[in-house]
XYZ file of C-alpha atoms in Angstrom:
124
model
C 0.000 0.000 0.000
C 1.249 3.469 -0.889
C 2.533 5.413 2.097
C 2.173 9.189 2.147
C 4.452 11.476 4.153
C 3.597 15.141 4.502
C 6.130 17.810 5.475
C 6.770 21.530 5.346
C 4.376 22.760 7.993
C 5.294 25.240 10.679
C 4.436 28.464 12.442
C 3.958 31.547 10.274
C 2.497 34.990 10.757
C -0.665 36.066 9.003
C 0.108 37.107 5.453
C 3.029 34.726 5.211
C 3.626 31.703 3.002
C 4.465 28.037 3.363
C 5.095 25.230 0.913
C 3.954 21.773 1.878
C 5.266 18.559 0.341
C 3.799 15.094 0.173
C 6.070 12.220 -0.779
C 4.579 8.923 -1.890
C 6.388 5.652 -1.338
C 5.623 4.394 -4.822
C 5.579 6.020 -8.232
C 2.271 4.300 -8.951
C 0.740 7.275 -7.189
C 1.446 9.215 -10.384
C -1.398 7.241 -11.978
C -3.925 8.996 -9.774
C -5.278 12.446 -9.133
C -3.900 13.922 -5.922
C -5.286 16.225 -3.299
C -4.787 18.055 -0.038
C -7.108 18.107 2.948
C -6.947 19.793 6.329
C -8.403 19.326 9.772
C -8.649 22.180 12.228
C -9.064 21.555 15.969
C -12.588 20.440 16.757
C -13.586 20.264 13.106
C -13.926 17.561 10.516
C -11.330 17.042 7.826
C -12.121 19.146 4.772
C -11.060 19.257 1.153
C -8.523 21.921 0.168
C -7.202 21.270 -3.343
C -6.902 18.577 -6.009
C -4.882 18.097 -9.184
C -5.468 15.629 -11.993
C -2.941 13.010 -13.083
C -1.956 14.940 -16.206
C -2.047 18.232 -14.308
C -4.680 19.686 -16.578
C -7.464 20.025 -14.019
C -7.435 21.610 -10.587
C -10.061 22.115 -7.923
C -9.849 24.340 -4.856
C -12.130 24.983 -1.952
C -13.611 28.473 -1.956
C -11.707 29.360 1.200
C -8.282 28.908 -0.426
C -8.987 29.742 -4.057
C -6.574 32.399 -5.311
C -4.185 31.882 -2.385
C -3.118 28.223 -2.628
C -1.546 26.401 -5.572
C -1.298 22.634 -5.917
C 1.355 21.050 -8.112
C 3.079 17.720 -8.549
C 6.308 16.174 -9.775
C 5.414 12.683 -10.977
C 9.057 11.750 -11.452
C 9.608 12.359 -7.749
C 6.192 11.015 -6.705
C 5.728 14.239 -4.784
C 2.837 16.666 -4.470
C 3.172 20.252 -3.318
C 0.872 22.867 -1.857
C 2.059 26.453 -2.072
C 0.126 28.492 0.459
C 0.214 32.271 0.235
C -1.434 35.065 2.191
C -2.117 32.714 5.083
C -4.590 33.681 7.771
C -5.371 32.191 11.206
C -8.341 30.277 9.742
C -5.819 28.213 7.767
C -4.441 26.743 10.992
C -4.867 22.973 10.757
C -3.141 19.669 10.181
C -2.719 19.214 6.435
C -2.929 15.812 4.767
C -2.473 14.576 1.225
C -4.131 11.674 -0.531
C -4.974 10.425 -3.994
C -8.045 9.291 -5.856
C -9.597 8.518 -9.209
C -10.300 12.108 -10.214
C -10.297 15.650 -8.881
C -14.072 15.443 -8.587
C -13.848 12.273 -6.509
C -11.214 13.797 -4.255
C -13.233 16.973 -3.765
C -16.108 14.754 -2.605
C -13.840 12.986 -0.145
C -13.565 9.776 -2.155
C -9.913 8.956 -1.664
C -7.970 5.780 -2.344
C -5.081 5.895 0.092
C -4.558 5.672 3.799
C -4.093 8.877 5.756
C -0.588 9.825 6.792
C 0.434 11.730 9.903
C -0.113 15.100 8.287
C 1.861 18.283 8.855
C 0.838 21.019 11.268
C 0.339 24.548 9.970
C -0.163 27.287 12.526
C -0.870 30.862 11.478
C -0.584 33.552 14.116
C -2.470 36.823 13.921
């Protein structure tokens, strides 16, 4: 089973930027669409962004649209999330996963197991 390891989180001030990475243990992950999710304290995990296998289609939640950018390097089996203009509401543990399509991922239909995630904390 493909293992996913997220990294790149940290503490940043409001208005700052972070770049998250998600490394997959197998290159077979490049056959799937990929996505990012987040879970804030006391809340359910929510969809953030998704990118198709061929990188032609993206989906973003309304709360991050225009501020976050998802990308991938299939040769490295790695997915990235560039987060700009962060605000305290972005504070959460961020997770990556993969699925059959960006639509499926946006609906929460994922195919992998959840990793440990990476903590992002935005101070005001």
